PDB file of N, CA, C and O in Angstrom:
ATOM      1  N   MET B1385       0.838  -1.184   0.000  1.00  0.00           N
ATOM      2  CA  MET B1385       0.000   0.000   0.000  1.00  0.00           C
ATOM      3  C   MET B1385       0.885   1.249   0.000  1.00  0.00           C
ATOM      4  O   MET B1385       2.036   1.205   0.351  1.00  0.00           O
ATOM      5  N   ASN B1386       0.298   2.347  -0.323  1.00  0.00           N
ATOM      6  CA  ASN B1386       1.014   3.614  -0.404  1.00  0.00           C
ATOM      7  C   ASN B1386       0.463   4.569   0.644  1.00  0.00           C
ATOM      8  O   ASN B1386      -0.706   4.947   0.577  1.00  0.00           O
ATOM      9  N   PRO B1387       1.298   4.981   1.620  1.00  0.00           N
ATOM     10  CA  PRO B1387       0.802   5.877   2.668  1.00  0.00           C
ATOM     11  C   PRO B1387       0.401   7.252   2.160  1.00  0.00           C
ATOM     12  O   PRO B1387      -0.289   7.992   2.842  1.00  0.00           O
ATOM     13  N   ASP B1388       0.799   7.595   0.938  1.00  0.00           N
ATOM     14  CA  ASP B1388       0.420   8.886   0.374  1.00  0.00           C
ATOM     15  C   ASP B1388      -0.816   8.788  -0.519  1.00  0.00           C
ATOM     16  O   ASP B1388      -1.330   9.787  -0.979  1.00  0.00           O
ATOM     17  N   LEU B1389      -1.265   7.564  -0.765  1.00  0.00           N
ATOM     18  CA  LEU B1389      -2.464   7.358  -1.569  1.00  0.00           C
ATOM     19  C   LEU B1389      -3.672   7.822  -0.774  1.00  0.00           C
ATOM     20  O   LEU B1389      -3.737   7.651   0.433  1.00  0.00           O
ATOM     21  N   ASP B1390      -4.617   8.394  -1.450  1.00  0.00           N
ATOM     22  CA  ASP B1390      -5.808   8.889  -0.769  1.00  0.00           C
ATOM     23  C   ASP B1390      -7.036   8.144  -1.265  1.00  0.00           C
ATOM     24  O   ASP B1390      -7.053   7.630  -2.380  1.00  0.00           O
ATOM     25  N   ALA B1391      -8.043   8.083  -0.423  1.00  0.00           N
ATOM     26  CA  ALA B1391      -9.299   7.460  -0.819  1.00  0.00           C
ATOM     27  C   ALA B1391      -9.869   8.233  -2.000  1.00  0.00           C
ATOM     28  O   ALA B1391      -9.737   9.457  -2.067  1.00  0.00           O
ATOM     29  N   PRO B1392     -10.509   7.542  -2.937  1.00  0.00           N
ATOM     30  CA  PRO B1392     -11.026   8.233  -4.125  1.00  0.00           C
ATOM     31  C   PRO B1392     -12.167   9.195  -3.834  1.00  0.00           C
ATOM     32  O   PRO B1392     -12.440  10.083  -4.618  1.00  0.00           O
ATOM     33  N   VAL B1393     -12.825   9.029  -2.683  1.00  0.00           N
ATOM     34  CA  VAL B1393     -13.939   9.887  -2.301  1.00  0.00           C
ATOM     35  C   VAL B1393     -13.761  10.279  -0.838  1.00  0.00           C
ATOM     36  O   VAL B1393     -13.430   9.435  -0.007  1.00  0.00           O
ATOM     37  N   LYS B1394     -13.939  11.550  -0.533  1.00  0.00           N
ATOM     38  CA  LYS B1394     -13.887  11.982   0.867  1.00  0.00           C
ATOM     39  C   LYS B1394     -15.109  11.443   1.591  1.00  0.00           C
ATOM     40  O   LYS B1394     -16.206  11.439   1.043  1.00  0.00           O
ATOM     41  N   TYR B1395     -14.917  10.994   2.819  1.00  0.00           N
ATOM     42  CA  TYR B1395     -16.003  10.355   3.558  1.00  0.00           C
ATOM     43  C   TYR B1395     -16.152  11.030   4.910  1.00  0.00           C
ATOM     44  O   TYR B1395     -15.163  11.196   5.635  1.00  0.00           O
ATOM     45  N   PHE B1396     -17.362  11.421   5.267  1.00  0.00           N
ATOM     46  CA  PHE B1396     -17.608  12.049   6.560  1.00  0.00           C
ATOM     47  C   PHE B1396     -17.238  11.068   7.664  1.00  0.00           C
ATOM     48  O   PHE B1396     -17.683   9.925   7.661  1.00  0.00           O
ATOM     49  N   GLY B1397     -16.405  11.501   8.578  1.00  0.00           N
ATOM     50  CA  GLY B1397     -15.957  10.621   9.653  1.00  0.00           C
ATOM     51  C   GLY B1397     -14.753   9.790   9.275  1.00  0.00           C
ATOM     52  O   GLY B1397     -14.323   8.920  10.040  1.00  0.00           O
ATOM     53  N   GLY B1398     -14.195  10.046   8.100  1.00  0.00           N
ATOM     54  CA  GLY B1398     -13.030   9.280   7.643  1.00  0.00           C
ATOM     55  C   GLY B1398     -11.814   9.507   8.540  1.00  0.00           C
ATOM     56  O   GLY B1398     -11.706  10.526   9.225  1.00  0.00           O
ATOM     57  N   LYS B1399     -10.907   8.547   8.516  1.00  0.00           N
ATOM     58  CA  LYS B1399      -9.727   8.592   9.376  1.00  0.00           C
ATOM     59  C   LYS B1399      -8.433   8.789   8.586  1.00  0.00           C
ATOM     60  O   LYS B1399      -7.358   8.467   9.060  1.00  0.00           O
ATOM     61  N   ARG B1400      -8.529   9.351   7.388  1.00  0.00           N
ATOM     62  CA  ARG B1400      -7.334   9.491   6.559  1.00  0.00           C
ATOM     63  C   ARG B1400      -6.269  10.364   7.209  1.00  0.00           C
ATOM     64  O   ARG B1400      -5.088  10.128   7.036  1.00  0.00           O
ATOM     65  N   ARG B1401      -6.690  11.359   7.968  1.00  0.00           N
ATOM     66  CA  ARG B1401      -5.724  12.270   8.600  1.00  0.00           C
ATOM     67  C   ARG B1401      -4.913  11.587   9.692  1.00  0.00           C
ATOM     68  O   ARG B1401      -3.799  12.011   9.993  1.00  0.00           O
ATOM     69  N   ILE B1402      -5.471  10.569  10.303  1.00  0.00           N
ATOM     70  CA  ILE B1402      -4.757   9.904  11.401  1.00  0.00           C
ATOM     71  C   ILE B1402      -4.221   8.526  11.003  1.00  0.00           C
ATOM     72  O   ILE B1402      -3.706   7.794  11.844  1.00  0.00           O
ATOM     73  N   ALA B1403      -4.298   8.177   9.718  1.00  0.00           N
ATOM     74  CA  ALA B1403      -3.874   6.844   9.269  1.00  0.00           C
ATOM     75  C   ALA B1403      -2.419   6.551   9.625  1.00  0.00           C
ATOM     76  O   ALA B1403      -2.101   5.453  10.088  1.00  0.00           O
ATOM     77  N   LYS B1404      -1.526   7.512   9.438  1.00  0.00           N
ATOM     78  CA  LYS B1404      -0.110   7.272   9.769  1.00  0.00           C
ATOM     79  C   LYS B1404       0.069   6.984  11.256  1.00  0.00           C
ATOM     80  O   LYS B1404       0.832   6.096  11.639  1.00  0.00           O
ATOM     81  N   LEU B1405      -0.629   7.710  12.084  1.00  0.00           N
ATOM     82  CA  LEU B1405      -0.569   7.484  13.528  1.00  0.00           C
ATOM     83  C   LEU B1405      -1.103   6.093  13.880  1.00  0.00           C
ATOM     84  O   LEU B1405      -0.532   5.376  14.697  1.00  0.00           O
ATOM     85  N   VAL B1406      -2.204   5.711  13.248  1.00  0.00           N
ATOM     86  CA  VAL B1406      -2.793   4.387  13.492  1.00  0.00           C
ATOM     87  C   VAL B1406      -1.768   3.297  13.196  1.00  0.00           C
ATOM     88  O   VAL B1406      -1.534   2.407  14.013  1.00  0.00           O
ATOM     89  N   TRP B1407      -1.127   3.368  12.028  1.00  0.00           N
ATOM     90  CA  TRP B1407      -0.175   2.315  11.655  1.00  0.00           C
ATOM     91  C   TRP B1407       1.085   2.344  12.504  1.00  0.00           C
ATOM     92  O   TRP B1407       1.667   1.291  12.788  1.00  0.00           O
ATOM     93  N   ARG B1408       1.506   3.507  12.949  1.00  0.00           N
ATOM     94  CA  ARG B1408       2.656   3.556  13.872  1.00  0.00           C
ATOM     95  C   ARG B1408       2.343   2.816  15.161  1.00  0.00           C
ATOM     96  O   ARG B1408       3.169   2.102  15.702  1.00  0.00           O
ATOM     97  N   ARG B1409       1.130   2.977  15.644  1.00  0.00           N
ATOM     98  CA  ARG B1409       0.732   2.315  16.900  1.00  0.00           C
ATOM     99  C   ARG B1409       0.444   0.833  16.716  1.00  0.00           C
ATOM    100  O   ARG B1409       0.710   0.041  17.598  1.00  0.00           O
ATOM    101  N   PHE B1410      -0.107   0.458  15.569  1.00  0.00           N
ATOM    102  CA  PHE B1410      -0.423  -0.950  15.325  1.00  0.00           C
ATOM    103  C   PHE B1410       0.819  -1.782  15.034  1.00  0.00           C
ATOM    104  O   PHE B1410       0.844  -2.975  15.322  1.00  0.00           O
ATOM    105  N   GLY B1411       1.808  -1.195  14.407  1.00  0.00           N
ATOM    106  CA  GLY B1411       3.006  -1.962  14.052  1.00  0.00           C
ATOM    107  C   GLY B1411       2.731  -2.868  12.863  1.00  0.00           C
ATOM    108  O   GLY B1411       2.331  -2.407  11.809  1.00  0.00           O
ATOM    109  N   GLN B1412       2.949  -4.184  13.051  1.00  0.00           N
ATOM    110  CA  GLN B1412       2.748  -5.162  11.987  1.00  0.00           C
ATOM    111  C   GLN B1412       1.724  -6.215  12.423  1.00  0.00           C
ATOM    112  O   GLN B1412       2.067  -7.360  12.689  1.00  0.00           O
ATOM    113  N   PRO B1413       0.460  -5.861  12.479  1.00  0.00           N
ATOM    114  CA  PRO B1413      -0.535  -6.834  12.928  1.00  0.00           C
ATOM    115  C   PRO B1413      -0.737  -7.954  11.915  1.00  0.00           C
ATOM    116  O   PRO B1413      -0.676  -7.735  10.712  1.00  0.00           O
ATOM    117  N   LYS B1414      -0.955  -9.163  12.409  1.00  0.00           N
ATOM    118  CA  LYS B1414      -1.252 -10.315  11.544  1.00  0.00           C
ATOM    119  C   LYS B1414      -2.684 -10.235  11.022  1.00  0.00           C
ATOM    120  O   LYS B1414      -3.023 -10.887  10.050  1.00  0.00           O
ATOM    121  N   ALA B1415      -3.524  -9.452  11.699  1.00  0.00           N
ATOM    122  CA  ALA B1415      -4.911  -9.281  11.254  1.00  0.00           C
ATOM    123  C   ALA B1415      -5.317  -7.825  11.494  1.00  0.00           C
ATOM    124  O   ALA B1415      -5.026  -7.261  12.539  1.00  0.00           O
ATOM    125  N   TYR B1416      -5.946  -7.245  10.495  1.00  0.00           N
ATOM    126  CA  TYR B1416      -6.479  -5.890  10.619  1.00  0.00           C
ATOM    127  C   TYR B1416      -7.952  -5.947  10.258  1.00  0.00           C
ATOM    128  O   TYR B1416      -8.321  -6.405   9.174  1.00  0.00           O
ATOM    129  N   ILE B1417      -8.797  -5.516  11.167  1.00  0.00           N
ATOM    130  CA  ILE B1417     -10.236  -5.502  10.940  1.00  0.00           C
ATOM    131  C   ILE B1417     -10.717  -4.063  11.052  1.00  0.00           C
ATOM    132  O   ILE B1417     -10.508  -3.417  12.074  1.00  0.00           O
ATOM    133  N   GLU B1418     -11.322  -3.579   9.981  1.00  0.00           N
ATOM    134  CA  GLU B1418     -11.865  -2.226   9.967  1.00  0.00           C
ATOM    135  C   GLU B1418     -13.358  -2.344  10.233  1.00  0.00           C
ATOM    136  O   GLU B1418     -14.121  -2.760   9.359  1.00  0.00           O
ATOM    137  N   PRO B1419     -13.809  -1.980  11.447  1.00  0.00           N
ATOM    138  CA  PRO B1419     -15.223  -2.174  11.783  1.00  0.00           C
ATOM    139  C   PRO B1419     -16.167  -1.235  11.033  1.00  0.00           C
ATOM    140  O   PRO B1419     -17.298  -1.595  10.763  1.00  0.00           O
ATOM    141  N   PHE B1420     -15.699  -0.057  10.691  1.00  0.00           N
ATOM    142  CA  PHE B1420     -16.508   0.917   9.958  1.00  0.00           C
ATOM    143  C   PHE B1420     -15.681   1.396   8.777  1.00  0.00           C
ATOM    144  O   PHE B1420     -14.926   2.349   8.892  1.00  0.00           O
ATOM    145  N   ALA B1421     -15.836   0.751   7.643  1.00  0.00           N
ATOM    146  CA  ALA B1421     -14.935   0.964   6.511  1.00  0.00           C
ATOM    147  C   ALA B1421     -14.988   2.366   5.932  1.00  0.00           C
ATOM    148  O   ALA B1421     -13.959   2.908   5.574  1.00  0.00           O
ATOM    149  N   GLY B1422     -16.153   2.962   5.836  1.00  0.00           N
ATOM    150  CA  GLY B1422     -16.227   4.256   5.162  1.00  0.00           C
ATOM    151  C   GLY B1422     -15.644   4.108   3.776  1.00  0.00           C
ATOM    152  O   GLY B1422     -16.141   3.335   2.966  1.00  0.00           O
ATOM    153  N   MET B1423     -14.544   4.792   3.486  1.00  0.00           N
ATOM    154  CA  MET B1423     -13.839   4.606   2.220  1.00  0.00           C
ATOM    155  C   MET B1423     -12.521   3.873   2.423  1.00  0.00           C
ATOM    156  O   MET B1423     -11.654   3.890   1.572  1.00  0.00           O
ATOM    157  N   ALA B1424     -12.355   3.223   3.575  1.00  0.00           N
ATOM    158  CA  ALA B1424     -11.195   2.370   3.865  1.00  0.00           C
ATOM    159  C   ALA B1424      -9.872   3.141   3.813  1.00  0.00           C
ATOM    160  O   ALA B1424      -8.841   2.599   3.425  1.00  0.00           O
ATOM    161  N   SER B1425      -9.876   4.387   4.228  1.00  0.00           N
ATOM    162  CA  SER B1425      -8.674   5.223   4.155  1.00  0.00           C
ATOM    163  C   SER B1425      -7.512   4.673   4.959  1.00  0.00           C
ATOM    164  O   SER B1425      -6.366   4.753   4.521  1.00  0.00           O
ATOM    165  N   VAL B1426      -7.785   4.126   6.131  1.00  0.00           N
ATOM    166  CA  VAL B1426      -6.696   3.599   6.954  1.00  0.00           C
ATOM    167  C   VAL B1426      -6.046   2.412   6.253  1.00  0.00           C
ATOM    168  O   VAL B1426      -4.819   2.317   6.176  1.00  0.00           O
ATOM    169  N   LEU B1427      -6.844   1.529   5.718  1.00  0.00           N
ATOM    170  CA  LEU B1427      -6.291   0.370   5.004  1.00  0.00           C
ATOM    171  C   LEU B1427      -5.565   0.795   3.731  1.00  0.00           C
ATOM    172  O   LEU B1427      -4.475   0.309   3.436  1.00  0.00           O
ATOM    173  N   ILE B1428      -6.151   1.719   2.982  1.00  0.00           N
ATOM    174  CA  ILE B1428      -5.519   2.199   1.746  1.00  0.00           C
ATOM    175  C   ILE B1428      -4.163   2.834   2.042  1.00  0.00           C
ATOM    176  O   ILE B1428      -3.224   2.688   1.276  1.00  0.00           O
ATOM    177  N   ARG B1429      -4.046   3.511   3.167  1.00  0.00           N
ATOM    178  CA  ARG B1429      -2.801   4.206   3.519  1.00  0.00           C
ATOM    179  C   ARG B1429      -1.833   3.341   4.328  1.00  0.00           C
ATOM    180  O   ARG B1429      -0.900   3.856   4.923  1.00  0.00           O
ATOM    181  N   ARG B1430      -2.043   2.038   4.346  1.00  0.00           N
ATOM    182  CA  ARG B1430      -1.146   1.148   5.096  1.00  0.00           C
ATOM    183  C   ARG B1430       0.242   1.184   4.467  1.00  0.00           C
ATOM    184  O   ARG B1430       0.426   0.856   3.292  1.00  0.00           O
ATOM    185  N   PRO B1431       1.270   1.547   5.238  1.00  0.00           N
ATOM    186  CA  PRO B1431       2.627   1.580   4.687  1.00  0.00           C
ATOM    187  C   PRO B1431       3.178   0.165   4.511  1.00  0.00           C
ATOM    188  O   PRO B1431       2.805  -0.759   5.235  1.00  0.00           O
ATOM    189  N   ALA B1432       4.055  -0.002   3.542  1.00  0.00           N
ATOM    190  CA  ALA B1432       4.619  -1.320   3.239  1.00  0.00           C
ATOM    191  C   ALA B1432       5.337  -1.934   4.434  1.00  0.00           C
ATOM    192  O   ALA B1432       5.301  -3.146   4.628  1.00  0.00           O
ATOM    193  N   ASP B1433       5.965  -1.105   5.269  1.00  0.00           N
ATOM    194  CA  ASP B1433       6.701  -1.663   6.410  1.00  0.00           C
ATOM    195  C   ASP B1433       5.798  -2.130   7.549  1.00  0.00           C
ATOM    196  O   ASP B1433       6.272  -2.692   8.530  1.00  0.00           O
ATOM    197  N   SER B1434       4.487  -1.949   7.416  1.00  0.00           N
ATOM    198  CA  SER B1434       3.572  -2.441   8.440  1.00  0.00           C
ATOM    199  C   SER B1434       2.981  -3.806   8.068  1.00  0.00           C
ATOM    200  O   SER B1434       2.236  -4.391   8.839  1.00  0.00           O
ATOM    201  N   VAL B1435       3.332  -4.298   6.879  1.00  0.00           N
ATOM    202  CA  VAL B1435       2.830  -5.598   6.428  1.00  0.00           C
ATOM    203  C   VAL B1435       3.769  -6.679   6.953  1.00  0.00           C
ATOM    204  O   VAL B1435       4.963  -6.675   6.658  1.00  0.00           O
ATOM    205  N   PRO B1436       3.246  -7.617   7.752  1.00  0.00           N
ATOM    206  CA  PRO B1436       4.106  -8.663   8.315  1.00  0.00           C
ATOM    207  C   PRO B1436       4.500  -9.698   7.264  1.00  0.00           C
ATOM    208  O   PRO B1436       3.833  -9.845   6.234  1.00  0.00           O
ATOM    209  N   ASP B1437       5.578 -10.411   7.533  1.00  0.00           N
ATOM    210  CA  ASP B1437       5.973 -11.519   6.667  1.00  0.00           C
ATOM    211  C   ASP B1437       4.993 -12.664   6.862  1.00  0.00           C
ATOM    212  O   ASP B1437       4.440 -12.850   7.939  1.00  0.00           O
ATOM    213  N   GLY B1438       4.784 -13.441   5.828  1.00  0.00           N
ATOM    214  CA  GLY B1438       3.902 -14.595   5.951  1.00  0.00           C
ATOM    215  C   GLY B1438       2.447 -14.229   5.746  1.00  0.00           C
ATOM    216  O   GLY B1438       2.107 -13.236   5.108  1.00  0.00           O
ATOM    217  N   ASN B1439       1.590 -15.034   6.317  1.00  0.00           N
ATOM    218  CA  ASN B1439       0.148 -14.841   6.164  1.00  0.00           C
ATOM    219  C   ASN B1439      -0.382 -13.731   7.047  1.00  0.00           C
ATOM    220  O   ASN B1439       0.042 -13.596   8.191  1.00  0.00           O
ATOM    221  N   PHE B1440      -1.303 -12.955   6.498  1.00  0.00           N
ATOM    222  CA  PHE B1440      -1.987 -11.932   7.275  1.00  0.00           C
ATOM    223  C   PHE B1440      -3.350 -11.697   6.661  1.00  0.00           C
ATOM    224  O   PHE B1440      -3.605 -12.080   5.521  1.00  0.00           O
ATOM    225  N   ARG B1441      -4.229 -11.094   7.422  1.00  0.00           N
ATOM    226  CA  ARG B1441      -5.597 -10.839   6.964  1.00  0.00           C
ATOM    227  C   ARG B1441      -5.917  -9.351   7.064  1.00  0.00           C
ATOM    228  O   ARG B1441      -5.513  -8.691   8.009  1.00  0.00           O
ATOM    229  N   GLU B1442      -6.659  -8.857   6.081  1.00  0.00           N
ATOM    230  CA  GLU B1442      -7.190  -7.500   6.107  1.00  0.00           C
ATOM    231  C   GLU B1442      -8.678  -7.615   5.832  1.00  0.00           C
ATOM    232  O   GLU B1442      -9.093  -8.128   4.790  1.00  0.00           O
ATOM    233  N   ILE B1443      -9.491  -7.151   6.762  1.00  0.00           N
ATOM    234  CA  ILE B1443     -10.937  -7.289   6.659  1.00  0.00           C
ATOM    235  C   ILE B1443     -11.580  -5.926   6.843  1.00  0.00           C
ATOM    236  O   ILE B1443     -11.265  -5.212   7.785  1.00  0.00           O
ATOM    237  N   ILE B1444     -12.486  -5.574   5.920  1.00  0.00           N
ATOM    238  CA  ILE B1444     -13.265  -4.354   6.109  1.00  0.00           C
ATOM    239  C   ILE B1444     -14.736  -4.736   6.158  1.00  0.00           C
ATOM    240  O   ILE B1444     -15.188  -5.609   5.419  1.00  0.00           O
ATOM    241  N   ASN B1445     -15.467  -4.109   7.049  1.00  0.00           N
ATOM    242  CA  ASN B1445     -16.902  -4.330   7.158  1.00  0.00           C
ATOM    243  C   ASN B1445     -17.616  -3.301   6.303  1.00  0.00           C
ATOM    244  O   ASN B1445     -17.447  -2.106   6.473  1.00  0.00           O
ATOM    245  N   ASP B1446     -18.402  -3.795   5.404  1.00  0.00           N
ATOM    246  CA  ASP B1446     -19.106  -2.961   4.453  1.00  0.00           C
ATOM    247  C   ASP B1446     -20.511  -3.536   4.333  1.00  0.00           C
ATOM    248  O   ASP B1446     -20.739  -4.514   3.620  1.00  0.00           O
ATOM    249  N   ARG B1447     -21.444  -2.962   5.023  1.00  0.00           N
ATOM    250  CA  ARG B1447     -22.794  -3.514   5.153  1.00  0.00           C
ATOM    251  C   ARG B1447     -23.445  -3.869   3.817  1.00  0.00           C
ATOM    252  O   ARG B1447     -24.067  -4.908   3.675  1.00  0.00           O
ATOM    253  N   ASP B1448     -23.294  -3.003   2.834  1.00  0.00           N
ATOM    254  CA  ASP B1448     -23.966  -3.223   1.556  1.00  0.00           C
ATOM    255  C   ASP B1448     -23.026  -3.689   0.447  1.00  0.00           C
ATOM    256  O   ASP B1448     -23.466  -3.872  -0.678  1.00  0.00           O
ATOM    257  N   ALA B1449     -21.754  -3.828   0.748  1.00  0.00           N
ATOM    258  CA  ALA B1449     -20.714  -4.218  -0.224  1.00  0.00           C
ATOM    259  C   ALA B1449     -20.464  -3.146  -1.280  1.00  0.00           C
ATOM    260  O   ALA B1449     -19.764  -3.389  -2.245  1.00  0.00           O
ATOM    261  N   PHE B1450     -21.019  -1.956  -1.117  1.00  0.00           N
ATOM    262  CA  PHE B1450     -20.815  -0.893  -2.091  1.00  0.00           C
ATOM    263  C   PHE B1450     -19.368  -0.395  -2.092  1.00  0.00           C
ATOM    264  O   PHE B1450     -18.783  -0.185  -3.150  1.00  0.00           O
ATOM    265  N   VAL B1451     -18.791  -0.216  -0.912  1.00  0.00           N
ATOM    266  CA  VAL B1451     -17.417   0.291  -0.837  1.00  0.00           C
ATOM    267  C   VAL B1451     -16.444  -0.737  -1.402  1.00  0.00           C
ATOM    268  O   VAL B1451     -15.584  -0.411  -2.223  1.00  0.00           O
ATOM    269  N   ALA B1452     -16.573  -1.968  -0.976  1.00  0.00           N
ATOM    270  CA  ALA B1452     -15.673  -3.022  -1.460  1.00  0.00           C
ATOM    271  C   ALA B1452     -15.769  -3.169  -2.977  1.00  0.00           C
ATOM    272  O   ALA B1452     -14.747  -3.279  -3.666  1.00  0.00           O
ATOM    273  N   ASN B1453     -16.967  -3.168  -3.514  1.00  0.00           N
ATOM    274  CA  ASN B1453     -17.132  -3.300  -4.966  1.00  0.00           C
ATOM    275  C   ASN B1453     -16.576  -2.092  -5.705  1.00  0.00           C
ATOM    276  O   ASN B1453     -15.963  -2.232  -6.758  1.00  0.00           O
ATOM    277  N   PHE B1454     -16.770  -0.902  -5.142  1.00  0.00           N
ATOM    278  CA  PHE B1454     -16.232   0.311  -5.754  1.00  0.00           C
ATOM    279  C   PHE B1454     -14.708   0.265  -5.796  1.00  0.00           C
ATOM    280  O   PHE B1454     -14.093   0.493  -6.840  1.00  0.00           O
ATOM    281  N   LEU B1455     -14.077  -0.072  -4.678  1.00  0.00           N
ATOM    282  CA  LEU B1455     -12.614  -0.121  -4.622  1.00  0.00           C
ATOM    283  C   LEU B1455     -12.076  -1.236  -5.520  1.00  0.00           C
ATOM    284  O   LEU B1455     -11.044  -1.071  -6.178  1.00  0.00           O
ATOM    285  N   ARG B1456     -12.753  -2.358  -5.557  1.00  0.00           N
ATOM    286  CA  ARG B1456     -12.332  -3.469  -6.424  1.00  0.00           C
ATOM    287  C   ARG B1456     -12.414  -3.049  -7.893  1.00  0.00           C
ATOM    288  O   ARG B1456     -11.520  -3.351  -8.681  1.00  0.00           O
ATOM    289  N   SER B1457     -13.473  -2.337  -8.271  1.00  0.00           N
ATOM    290  CA  SER B1457     -13.613  -1.919  -9.673  1.00  0.00           C
ATOM    291  C   SER B1457     -12.535  -0.917 -10.056  1.00  0.00           C
ATOM    292  O   SER B1457     -12.033  -0.945 -11.184  1.00  0.00           O
ATOM    293  N   ILE B1458     -12.161  -0.035  -9.133  1.00  0.00           N
ATOM    294  CA  ILE B1458     -11.078   0.919  -9.420  1.00  0.00           C
ATOM    295  C   ILE B1458      -9.766   0.182  -9.632  1.00  0.00           C
ATOM    296  O   ILE B1458      -8.987   0.502 -10.531  1.00  0.00           O
ATOM    297  N   LYS B1459      -9.523  -0.834  -8.834  1.00  0.00           N
ATOM    298  CA  LYS B1459      -8.277  -1.592  -8.946  1.00  0.00           C
ATOM    299  C   LYS B1459      -8.230  -2.406 -10.232  1.00  0.00           C
ATOM    300  O   LYS B1459      -7.210  -2.424 -10.940  1.00  0.00           O
ATOM    301  N   LEU B1460      -9.328  -3.085 -10.580  1.00  0.00           N
ATOM    302  CA  LEU B1460      -9.323  -4.004 -11.706  1.00  0.00           C
ATOM    303  C   LEU B1460      -9.557  -3.337 -13.058  1.00  0.00           C
ATOM    304  O   LEU B1460      -9.090  -3.826 -14.079  1.00  0.00           O
ATOM    305  N   ALA B1461     -10.303  -2.238 -13.066  1.00  0.00           N
ATOM    306  CA  ALA B1461     -10.599  -1.573 -14.327  1.00  0.00           C
ATOM    307  C   ALA B1461     -10.612  -0.054 -14.143  1.00  0.00           C
ATOM    308  O   ALA B1461     -11.654   0.580 -14.207  1.00  0.00           O
ATOM    309  N   PRO B1462      -9.426   0.514 -13.898  1.00  0.00           N
ATOM    310  CA  PRO B1462      -9.393   1.965 -13.666  1.00  0.00           C
ATOM    311  C   PRO B1462      -9.765   2.686 -14.907  1.00  0.00           C
ATOM    312  O   PRO B1462     -10.115   3.619 -15.237  1.00  0.00           O
TER     313      PRO B1462
END
């Protein structure tokens, strides 16, 4: 991930401004669960040095799957 990358849409209540602080405190978690995904700014801004070696999980909760599908479509067919 790129810590300078920004979410494609600004989201009310988003945590993009504190994403670097979040990852500094989390370190290299084997599992990251985003309970309120919004536009997934914290996950999008995950720095490469916070990704652990081996297996790890990244989970975002998206009640309607709209955010996940939107981000997936941007990645697969920009």
